[in-house]
mmCIF file of C-alpha atoms in Angstrom:
data_model
loop_
_atom_site.group_PDB
_atom_site.id
_atom_site.type_symbol
_atom_site.label_atom_id
_atom_site.label_comp_id
_atom_site.label_asym_id
_atom_site.label_seq_id
_atom_site.Cartn_x
_atom_site.Cartn_y
_atom_site.Cartn_z
ATOM 1 C CA UNK A 1 117.720 131.879 185.960
ATOM 2 C CA UNK A 2 115.950 134.278 183.142
ATOM 3 C CA UNK A 3 117.235 136.727 181.432
ATOM 4 C CA UNK A 4 114.872 139.626 179.666
ATOM 5 C CA UNK A 5 116.176 141.789 176.631
ATOM 6 C CA UNK A 6 114.290 144.688 175.138
ATOM 7 C CA UNK A 7 114.875 145.448 171.791
ATOM 8 C CA UNK A 8 113.449 149.214 170.597
ATOM 9 C CA UNK A 9 113.184 148.815 167.231
ATOM 10 C CA UNK A 10 111.391 151.603 164.579
ATOM 11 C CA UNK A 11 109.258 151.123 161.276
ATOM 12 C CA UNK A 12 108.456 152.800 157.821
ATOM 13 C CA UNK A 13 104.732 151.981 158.470
ATOM 14 C CA UNK A 14 102.312 150.275 160.984
ATOM 15 C CA UNK A 15 103.099 146.624 158.728
ATOM 16 C CA UNK A 16 106.606 147.193 158.990
ATOM 17 C CA UNK A 17 108.653 144.269 160.721
ATOM 18 C CA UNK A 18 111.897 144.365 158.683
ATOM 19 C CA UNK A 19 114.214 145.191 161.248
ATOM 20 C CA UNK A 20 112.876 142.349 163.530
ATOM 21 C CA UNK A 21 113.076 140.078 160.633
ATOM 22 C CA UNK A 22 116.079 140.534 159.940
ATOM 23 C CA UNK A 23 117.272 140.287 163.583
ATOM 24 C CA UNK A 24 115.741 136.668 163.565
ATOM 25 C CA UNK A 25 117.008 135.574 160.148
ATOM 26 C CA UNK A 26 120.376 137.085 161.350
ATOM 27 C CA UNK A 27 119.819 134.464 164.637
ATOM 28 C CA UNK A 28 120.095 137.843 166.866
ATOM 29 C CA UNK A 29 116.804 137.885 168.263
ATOM 30 C CA UNK A 30 115.347 133.742 168.770
ATOM 31 C CA UNK A 31 111.391 133.947 167.692
ATOM 32 C CA UNK A 32 110.253 131.569 170.250
ATOM 33 C CA UNK A 33 112.235 133.969 173.035
ATOM 34 C CA UNK A 34 109.658 137.058 171.773
ATOM 35 C CA UNK A 35 107.045 137.359 174.844
ATOM 36 C CA UNK A 36 105.574 140.884 173.911
ATOM 37 C CA UNK A 37 105.333 143.685 171.972
ATOM 38 C CA UNK A 38 104.499 147.083 173.157
ATOM 39 C CA UNK A 39 104.602 150.078 170.041
ATOM 40 C CA UNK A 40 103.880 152.946 168.797
ATOM 41 C CA UNK A 41 101.764 153.317 165.452
ATOM 42 C CA UNK A 42 101.031 156.545 163.382
ATOM 43 C CA UNK A 43 97.293 155.819 163.672
ATOM 44 C CA UNK A 44 94.676 158.654 165.280
ATOM 45 C CA UNK A 45 94.675 156.285 168.481
ATOM 46 C CA UNK A 46 90.628 156.456 168.528
ATOM 47 C CA UNK A 47 88.764 153.491 167.863
ATOM 48 C CA UNK A 48 88.568 153.647 164.142
ATOM 49 C CA UNK A 49 92.355 153.272 164.083
ATOM 50 C CA UNK A 50 93.424 149.945 162.236
ATOM 51 C CA UNK A 51 96.885 150.508 162.069
ATOM 52 C CA UNK A 52 97.280 148.925 165.528
ATOM 53 C CA UNK A 53 95.548 145.344 163.755
ATOM 54 C CA UNK A 54 97.225 145.572 160.962
ATOM 55 C CA UNK A 55 100.910 145.120 163.024
ATOM 56 C CA UNK A 56 99.604 142.982 165.025
ATOM 57 C CA UNK A 57 98.225 140.538 162.259
ATOM 58 C CA UNK A 58 101.638 141.050 160.397
ATOM 59 C CA UNK A 59 103.858 140.519 163.727
ATOM 60 C CA UNK A 60 101.830 137.517 163.955
ATOM 61 C CA UNK A 61 102.594 135.831 160.471
ATOM 62 C CA UNK A 62 106.017 136.960 160.821
ATOM 63 C CA UNK A 63 106.591 134.814 164.166
ATOM 64 C CA UNK A 64 104.234 132.098 162.608
ATOM 65 C CA UNK A 65 107.021 131.180 160.015
ATOM 66 C CA UNK A 66 109.565 130.698 162.654
ATOM 67 C CA UNK A 67 107.679 129.294 165.534
ATOM 68 C CA UNK A 68 105.497 126.843 163.536
ATOM 69 C CA UNK A 69 102.499 127.934 165.329
ATOM 70 C CA UNK A 70 99.036 129.293 163.885
ATOM 71 C CA UNK A 71 98.607 133.223 163.576
ATOM 72 C CA UNK A 72 95.523 132.895 165.545
ATOM 73 C CA UNK A 73 97.205 130.582 168.328
ATOM 74 C CA UNK A 74 100.151 132.803 168.746
ATOM 75 C CA UNK A 75 97.993 136.147 168.974
ATOM 76 C CA UNK A 76 96.288 134.202 172.066
ATOM 77 C CA UNK A 77 99.446 133.880 173.788
ATOM 78 C CA UNK A 78 101.997 137.108 172.630
ATOM 79 C CA UNK A 79 100.722 140.577 174.431
ATOM 80 C CA UNK A 80 101.194 142.711 171.492
ATOM 81 C CA UNK A 81 99.988 146.567 173.314
ATOM 82 C CA UNK A 82 100.358 149.620 170.362
ATOM 83 C CA UNK A 83 99.234 153.062 170.914
ATOM 84 C CA UNK A 84 98.042 155.255 167.987
ATOM 85 C CA UNK A 85 99.447 158.640 167.369
ATOM 86 C CA UNK A 86 103.089 159.768 167.134
ATOM 87 C CA UNK A 87 102.349 163.329 166.872
ATOM 88 C CA UNK A 88 104.804 165.596 167.011
ATOM 89 C CA UNK A 89 108.580 164.632 167.393
ATOM 90 C CA UNK A 90 107.575 161.245 168.468
ATOM 91 C CA UNK A 91 109.035 158.346 166.043
ATOM 92 C CA UNK A 92 106.742 154.987 165.322
ATOM 93 C CA UNK A 93 108.826 152.181 166.623
ATOM 94 C CA UNK A 94 107.707 149.200 168.574
ATOM 95 C CA UNK A 95 110.132 147.148 171.897
ATOM 96 C CA UNK A 96 109.933 143.355 171.452
ATOM 97 C CA UNK A 97 110.372 142.145 174.458
ATOM 98 C CA UNK A 98 112.044 138.613 174.907
ATOM 99 C CA UNK A 99 113.240 135.987 177.708
ATOM 100 C CA UNK A 100 116.332 133.348 177.574
ATOM 101 C CA UNK A 101 118.609 131.360 179.786
ATOM 102 C CA UNK A 102 120.897 134.028 181.413
ATOM 103 C CA UNK A 103 124.205 133.740 180.951
ATOM 104 C CA UNK A 104 126.350 132.284 183.687
ATOM 105 C CA UNK A 105 128.966 133.694 182.737
ATOM 106 C CA UNK A 106 127.601 137.373 182.856
ATOM 107 C CA UNK A 107 127.390 139.872 185.190
ATOM 108 C CA UNK A 108 125.332 139.537 188.144
ATOM 109 C CA UNK A 109 123.117 142.421 189.778
ATOM 110 C CA UNK A 110 121.735 142.534 192.611
ATOM 111 C CA UNK A 111 118.161 142.706 190.751
ATOM 112 C CA UNK A 112 117.124 142.414 187.118
ATOM 113 C CA UNK A 113 114.416 142.987 184.898
ATOM 114 C CA UNK A 114 111.829 140.663 185.125
ATOM 115 C CA UNK A 115 108.680 140.772 182.448
ATOM 116 C CA UNK A 116 105.539 138.179 183.217
ATOM 117 C CA UNK A 117 102.503 138.461 180.462
ATOM 118 C CA UNK A 118 98.966 137.214 181.305
ATOM 119 C CA UNK A 119 95.821 137.011 178.623
ATOM 120 C CA UNK A 120 92.021 137.263 181.010
ATOM 121 C CA UNK A 121 88.732 135.584 179.831
ATOM 122 C CA UNK A 122 87.001 137.297 176.826
ATOM 123 C CA UNK A 123 84.750 140.798 178.533
ATOM 124 C CA UNK A 124 81.599 140.528 177.354
ATOM 125 C CA UNK A 125 80.240 143.740 176.416
ATOM 126 C CA UNK A 126 77.389 144.297 179.210
ATOM 127 C CA UNK A 127 80.711 144.400 181.493
ATOM 128 C CA UNK A 128 83.328 146.719 180.178
ATOM 129 C CA UNK A 129 83.799 149.334 182.029
ATOM 130 C CA UNK A 130 82.065 147.253 185.584
ATOM 131 C CA UNK A 131 83.276 145.630 188.282
ATOM 132 C CA UNK A 132 83.344 142.334 186.387
ATOM 133 C CA UNK A 133 86.105 144.213 183.938
ATOM 134 C CA UNK A 134 88.209 145.770 187.038
ATOM 135 C CA UNK A 135 88.366 141.830 188.456
ATOM 136 C CA UNK A 136 89.269 139.966 185.611
ATOM 137 C CA UNK A 137 92.146 143.187 184.778
ATOM 138 C CA UNK A 138 92.780 142.660 188.357
ATOM 139 C CA UNK A 139 92.999 138.267 188.337
ATOM 140 C CA UNK A 140 95.204 138.266 184.739
ATOM 141 C CA UNK A 141 97.807 141.106 186.554
ATOM 142 C CA UNK A 142 97.805 138.544 189.506
ATOM 143 C CA UNK A 143 99.071 135.862 187.240
ATOM 144 C CA UNK A 144 101.362 137.534 185.025
ATOM 145 C CA UNK A 145 102.905 138.640 188.330
ATOM 146 C CA UNK A 146 103.337 135.099 189.586
ATOM 147 C CA UNK A 147 103.952 134.172 186.202
ATOM 148 C CA UNK A 148 107.526 136.618 186.213
ATOM 149 C CA UNK A 149 108.393 135.198 189.240
ATOM 150 C CA UNK A 150 107.762 138.801 191.183
ATOM 151 C CA UNK A 151 107.884 138.214 194.667
ATOM 152 C CA UNK A 152 106.702 141.851 195.937
ATOM 153 C CA UNK A 153 104.019 144.521 194.863
ATOM 154 C CA UNK A 154 106.587 146.746 195.581
ATOM 155 C CA UNK A 155 109.442 145.196 193.337
ATOM 156 C CA UNK A 156 106.678 145.922 189.901
ATOM 157 C CA UNK A 157 107.349 149.363 188.260
ATOM 158 C CA UNK A 158 104.721 149.249 185.465
ATOM 159 C CA UNK A 159 102.007 147.145 184.539
ATOM 160 C CA UNK A 160 100.619 147.398 180.219
ATOM 161 C CA UNK A 161 96.779 146.909 180.077
ATOM 162 C CA UNK A 162 95.338 146.666 176.615
ATOM 163 C CA UNK A 163 91.815 146.277 177.231
ATOM 164 C CA UNK A 164 89.009 145.892 174.584
ATOM 165 C CA UNK A 165 85.788 148.495 174.159
ATOM 166 C CA UNK A 166 82.434 148.908 173.692
ATOM 167 C CA UNK A 167 81.847 149.534 169.397
ATOM 168 C CA UNK A 168 78.231 150.301 168.432
ATOM 169 C CA UNK A 169 77.826 146.954 166.818
ATOM 170 C CA UNK A 170 79.493 145.616 170.207
ATOM 171 C CA UNK A 171 76.409 147.555 171.925
ATOM 172 C CA UNK A 172 73.844 146.897 169.592
ATOM 173 C CA UNK A 173 74.193 142.747 170.103
ATOM 174 C CA UNK A 174 74.299 143.250 173.501
ATOM 175 C CA UNK A 175 71.189 145.172 173.909
ATOM 176 C CA UNK A 176 69.625 142.590 171.750
ATOM 177 C CA UNK A 177 70.217 139.671 173.147
ATOM 178 C CA UNK A 178 68.578 141.241 176.466
ATOM 179 C CA UNK A 179 71.910 143.006 177.832
ATOM 180 C CA UNK A 180 72.446 146.697 179.104
ATOM 181 C CA UNK A 181 76.553 148.192 178.150
ATOM 182 C CA UNK A 182 77.638 150.913 180.285
ATOM 183 C CA UNK A 183 77.388 153.018 177.139
ATOM 184 C CA UNK A 184 76.680 152.596 172.945
ATOM 185 C CA UNK A 185 79.568 155.433 172.269
ATOM 186 C CA UNK A 186 82.934 153.429 171.930
ATOM 187 C CA UNK A 187 84.615 156.937 172.643
ATOM 188 C CA UNK A 188 82.875 157.142 176.322
ATOM 189 C CA UNK A 189 83.320 153.051 176.204
ATOM 190 C CA UNK A 190 87.715 153.369 175.693
ATOM 191 C CA UNK A 191 87.676 155.730 178.588
ATOM 192 C CA UNK A 192 85.461 153.447 180.854
ATOM 193 C CA UNK A 193 87.601 150.235 179.620
ATOM 194 C CA UNK A 194 91.241 152.503 180.666
ATOM 195 C CA UNK A 195 89.384 152.890 184.162
ATOM 196 C CA UNK A 196 88.276 149.560 184.778
ATOM 197 C CA UNK A 197 91.745 148.613 184.070
ATOM 198 C CA UNK A 198 93.473 150.826 185.886
ATOM 199 C CA UNK A 199 91.530 149.942 188.802
ATOM 200 C CA UNK A 200 92.764 146.388 187.767
ATOM 201 C CA UNK A 201 96.086 147.105 188.317
ATOM 202 C CA UNK A 202 95.827 149.274 191.322
ATOM 203 C CA UNK A 203 93.299 146.019 192.883
ATOM 204 C CA UNK A 204 95.538 143.905 191.968
ATOM 205 C CA UNK A 205 99.094 145.571 192.992
ATOM 206 C CA UNK A 206 97.091 146.373 197.213
ATOM 207 C CA UNK A 207 97.227 149.908 196.251
ATOM 208 C CA UNK A 208 93.238 150.055 196.744
ATOM 209 C CA UNK A 209 90.817 147.468 198.913
ATOM 210 C CA UNK A 210 87.722 145.640 196.632
ATOM 211 C CA UNK A 211 85.627 147.254 199.054
ATOM 212 C CA UNK A 212 87.273 150.845 197.967
ATOM 213 C CA UNK A 213 84.763 151.447 194.798
ATOM 214 C CA UNK A 214 81.848 150.601 193.116
ATOM 215 C CA UNK A 215 81.275 151.171 189.712
ATOM 216 C CA UNK A 216 80.314 154.530 190.084
ATOM 217 C CA UNK A 217 83.546 155.373 191.048
ATOM 218 C CA UNK A 218 85.176 154.795 187.706
ATOM 219 C CA UNK A 219 85.638 158.052 186.416
ATOM 220 C CA UNK A 220 84.020 159.863 188.753
ATOM 221 C CA UNK A 221 86.956 159.431 192.318
ATOM 222 C CA UNK A 222 90.240 160.342 190.983
ATOM 223 C CA UNK A 223 91.544 159.833 193.976
ATOM 224 C CA UNK A 224 91.354 156.472 193.052
ATOM 225 C CA UNK A 225 94.314 155.462 191.281
ATOM 226 C CA UNK A 226 97.392 153.193 190.319
ATOM 227 C CA UNK A 227 101.082 155.311 189.568
ATOM 228 C CA UNK A 228 101.952 151.762 188.801
ATOM 229 C CA UNK A 229 98.942 151.507 185.240
ATOM 230 C CA UNK A 230 99.532 151.733 181.664
ATOM 231 C CA UNK A 231 96.194 151.131 179.585
ATOM 232 C CA UNK A 232 95.141 151.248 176.477
ATOM 233 C CA UNK A 233 92.033 150.691 175.251
ATOM 234 C CA UNK A 234 90.726 149.468 171.390
ATOM 235 C CA UNK A 235 88.322 147.545 169.423
ATOM 236 C CA UNK A 236 91.287 144.613 167.353
ATOM 237 C CA UNK A 237 91.301 142.360 171.503
ATOM 238 C CA UNK A 238 88.135 141.204 172.998
ATOM 239 C CA UNK A 239 89.703 140.141 176.364
ATOM 240 C CA UNK A 240 92.580 142.112 178.976
ATOM 241 C CA UNK A 241 96.475 141.140 177.865
ATOM 242 C CA UNK A 242 98.884 141.937 180.571
ATOM 243 C CA UNK A 243 102.482 143.197 180.304
ATOM 244 C CA UNK A 244 104.017 143.231 184.033
ATOM 245 C CA UNK A 245 107.266 144.780 183.784
ATOM 246 C CA UNK A 246 109.269 145.023 187.615
ATOM 247 C CA UNK A 247 112.298 144.234 189.074
ATOM 248 C CA UNK A 248 113.719 140.452 190.581
ATOM 249 C CA UNK A 249 116.763 139.327 192.006
ATOM 250 C CA UNK A 250 115.644 136.080 190.439
ATOM 251 C CA UNK A 251 116.493 137.592 186.966
ATOM 252 C CA UNK A 252 120.152 137.995 185.313
ATOM 253 C CA UNK A 253 120.861 140.405 182.340
ATOM 254 C CA UNK A 254 121.732 144.073 183.068
ATOM 255 C CA UNK A 255 118.413 145.958 182.356
ATOM 256 C CA UNK A 256 116.268 147.596 185.252
ATOM 257 C CA UNK A 257 113.179 149.389 185.106
ATOM 258 C CA UNK A 258 111.995 152.668 187.296
ATOM 259 C CA UNK A 259 108.951 154.509 187.621
ATOM 260 C CA UNK A 260 107.711 157.975 188.813
ATOM 261 C CA UNK A 261 104.444 159.427 188.744
ATOM 262 C CA UNK A 262 103.982 162.539 186.692
ATOM 263 C CA UNK A 263 101.774 165.418 188.369
ATOM 264 C CA UNK A 264 101.069 167.315 185.099
ATOM 265 C CA UNK A 265 102.438 168.214 181.551
ATOM 266 C CA UNK A 266 104.808 170.132 182.623
ATOM 267 C CA UNK A 267 106.487 167.607 185.436
ATOM 268 C CA UNK A 268 110.121 167.534 183.797
ATOM 269 C CA UNK A 269 111.208 166.968 187.379
ATOM 270 C CA UNK A 270 109.577 163.440 187.718
ATOM 271 C CA UNK A 271 111.812 162.462 184.166
ATOM 272 C CA UNK A 272 114.778 163.487 185.680
ATOM 273 C CA UNK A 273 114.247 161.458 189.003
ATOM 274 C CA UNK A 274 113.276 158.623 186.892
ATOM 275 C CA UNK A 275 116.250 158.744 185.206
ATOM 276 C CA UNK A 276 118.329 159.854 188.588
ATOM 277 C CA UNK A 277 116.538 157.010 189.730
ATOM 278 C CA UNK A 278 118.522 154.780 187.472
ATOM 279 C CA UNK A 279 121.952 156.840 187.509
ATOM 280 C CA UNK A 280 121.438 158.607 184.626
ATOM 281 C CA UNK A 281 122.068 162.318 184.609
ATOM 282 C CA UNK A 282 120.165 164.683 182.912
ATOM 283 C CA UNK A 283 121.663 168.442 182.670
ATOM 284 C CA UNK A 284 119.651 169.128 180.796
ATOM 285 C CA UNK A 285 119.484 166.350 178.607
ATOM 286 C CA UNK A 286 120.901 163.073 178.573
ATOM 287 C CA UNK A 287 124.491 162.687 176.862
ATOM 288 C CA UNK A 288 124.829 160.376 174.517
ATOM 289 C CA UNK A 289 126.577 158.093 176.076
ATOM 290 C CA UNK A 290 123.737 157.488 178.823
ATOM 291 C CA UNK A 291 121.247 157.682 175.626
ATOM 292 C CA UNK A 292 122.462 154.737 174.387
ATOM 293 C CA UNK A 293 121.805 153.208 177.541
ATOM 294 C CA UNK A 294 118.285 153.433 177.181
ATOM 295 C CA UNK A 295 116.025 150.782 175.991
ATOM 296 C CA UNK A 296 112.412 152.077 176.266
ATOM 297 C CA UNK A 297 110.845 154.633 177.573
ATOM 298 C CA UNK A 298 106.970 154.273 178.731
ATOM 299 C CA UNK A 299 104.414 157.609 179.826
ATOM 300 C CA UNK A 300 100.838 158.013 180.317
ATOM 301 C CA UNK A 301 99.915 161.508 180.301
ATOM 302 C CA UNK A 302 96.141 162.980 180.143
ATOM 303 C CA UNK A 303 94.381 166.447 179.357
ATOM 304 C CA UNK A 304 94.065 168.275 183.372
ATOM 305 C CA UNK A 305 90.323 167.922 183.483
ATOM 306 C CA UNK A 306 89.934 170.881 185.253
ATOM 307 C CA UNK A 307 91.439 172.910 182.326
ATOM 308 C CA UNK A 308 94.063 174.657 183.850
ATOM 309 C CA UNK A 309 97.800 174.073 183.878
ATOM 310 C CA UNK A 310 99.854 175.227 186.807
ATOM 311 C CA UNK A 311 96.898 177.280 187.180
ATOM 312 C CA UNK A 312 97.252 178.759 183.851
ATOM 313 C CA UNK A 313 94.226 177.719 181.517
ATOM 314 C CA UNK A 314 94.935 175.014 178.534
ATOM 315 C CA UNK A 315 92.514 175.020 175.632
ATOM 316 C CA UNK A 316 93.276 171.043 174.979
ATOM 317 C CA UNK A 317 89.807 170.110 175.624
ATOM 318 C CA UNK A 318 87.683 172.766 173.816
ATOM 319 C CA UNK A 319 89.281 172.354 170.650
ATOM 320 C CA UNK A 320 86.610 170.630 168.434
ATOM 321 C CA UNK A 321 89.126 170.196 165.595
ATOM 322 C CA UNK A 322 92.097 168.396 167.127
ATOM 323 C CA UNK A 323 91.895 166.147 169.744
ATOM 324 C CA UNK A 324 92.633 165.977 173.149
ATOM 325 C CA UNK A 325 94.093 163.152 173.661
ATOM 326 C CA UNK A 326 96.708 164.471 170.158
ATOM 327 C CA UNK A 327 97.051 167.247 172.066
ATOM 328 C CA UNK A 328 98.477 166.000 175.125
ATOM 329 C CA UNK A 329 100.911 163.297 173.611
ATOM 330 C CA UNK A 330 102.275 165.723 171.413
ATOM 331 C CA UNK A 331 102.732 167.627 174.103
ATOM 332 C CA UNK A 332 104.657 165.545 176.552
ATOM 333 C CA UNK A 333 106.309 163.663 173.960
ATOM 334 C CA UNK A 334 107.534 166.891 172.914
ATOM 335 C CA UNK A 335 109.010 167.505 176.945
ATOM 336 C CA UNK A 336 110.286 163.744 177.474
ATOM 337 C CA UNK A 337 112.045 163.514 173.870
ATOM 338 C CA UNK A 338 113.883 167.451 174.745
ATOM 339 C CA UNK A 339 115.154 165.049 177.603
ATOM 340 C CA UNK A 340 115.858 161.779 176.571
ATOM 341 C CA UNK A 341 117.023 163.094 173.453
ATOM 342 C CA UNK A 342 115.524 160.198 171.089
ATOM 343 C CA UNK A 343 111.881 160.784 169.629
ATOM 344 C CA UNK A 344 111.254 156.535 170.099
ATOM 345 C CA UNK A 345 109.299 156.999 173.150
ATOM 346 C CA UNK A 346 105.902 155.376 174.084
ATOM 347 C CA UNK A 347 104.021 158.185 174.798
ATOM 348 C CA UNK A 348 99.720 157.061 175.272
ATOM 349 C CA UNK A 349 97.754 159.149 176.441
ATOM 350 C CA UNK A 350 93.848 158.603 178.355
ATOM 351 C CA UNK A 351 95.608 158.498 181.206
ATOM 352 C CA UNK A 352 92.676 158.370 183.865
ATOM 353 C CA UNK A 353 93.555 156.959 187.333
ATOM 354 C CA UNK A 354 96.746 155.737 185.974
ATOM 355 C CA UNK A 355 99.129 158.488 187.967
ATOM 356 C CA UNK A 356 97.801 161.887 189.130
ATOM 357 C CA UNK A 357 94.321 162.901 188.028
ATOM 358 C CA UNK A 358 96.446 165.950 184.820
ATOM 359 C CA UNK A 359 99.441 164.019 184.788
ATOM 360 C CA UNK A 360 101.123 160.679 184.568
ATOM 361 C CA UNK A 361 104.040 158.475 184.886
ATOM 362 C CA UNK A 362 106.860 157.218 183.279
ATOM 363 C CA UNK A 363 108.905 154.568 183.610
ATOM 364 C CA UNK A 364 112.412 153.772 182.168
ATOM 365 C CA UNK A 365 113.691 150.336 181.209
ATOM 366 C CA UNK A 366 118.442 150.916 181.037
ATOM 367 C CA UNK A 367 121.188 148.588 181.570
ATOM 368 C CA UNK A 368 122.820 148.878 184.584
ATOM 369 C CA UNK A 369 126.196 150.547 185.399
ATOM 370 C CA UNK A 370 128.648 147.952 186.075
ATOM 371 C CA UNK A 371 130.696 148.198 189.532
#
């Protein structure tokens, strides 16, 4: 039997792995048990956000010293999914996901947090945002579910995917080779990649069937969505990196995950309900004692493309000074942090087809109460 651990660690700058380094040196964390990282850096979250690659490079260098594998091998074995942009009250941090053998003497629960990871094969520039990309994500998600030992799709609560996007250089190389990328605009490519990731998760979880969509459906048919998909895109990856989080009776440990859709950027009820699923009351804010039970908060959000929230106009999509994704991350982070009482929350913009249109989703990992 395996058990999952999740550590939420702060960082002083995008390359600061000092907290993890201390935990490894003290023996609190076994480097070989680290299987995935999900975190927030203080970059801009855009195509040219190099804080994500900087963190990844530093992480793999640290782990390499302790596990005896070269960094270039580890980067193909350990998903490192980073979202840039810590607007507002968000605090730069990262979650370290570890898997170890369960302690036979520990208290058993009906089910506990299960973790699975996988990498797809590289995605060619001309495939990004198309069916081939969707199917590659779906295959990797199925592999990660199998690796987690999760037997039923309804036990999966959160699927994090990091997808590649098409830069100007990648687009030019593809065109020179006689291929046709979906777009040569890196920002549009990131959006199409996120859409492909969401469709891939939905396909893997049987939320949609293969015949329910075609290439034109991506960023067009917003009735297609996965309320369990969280997709990021960046220049620092060439394949799809997948982390599946769910619950399983075959896992030990005291952690459990729950998720809920967020209907819009003001859906505080969705936050309260997902906490209630974990027996954590919020009235209106989580108590200090219950806050200590929370190991991880994961959120996706999106500016409503219809230009209104609950009937009232918003200006996020018209602001040429501040990117709309930075607006929405700051707004939703404030809402969520106000309830949980902690700014170390993963709030990622770009929620195309990830939860309700104009909304998104929230997942929380927390320790279970005894008895």
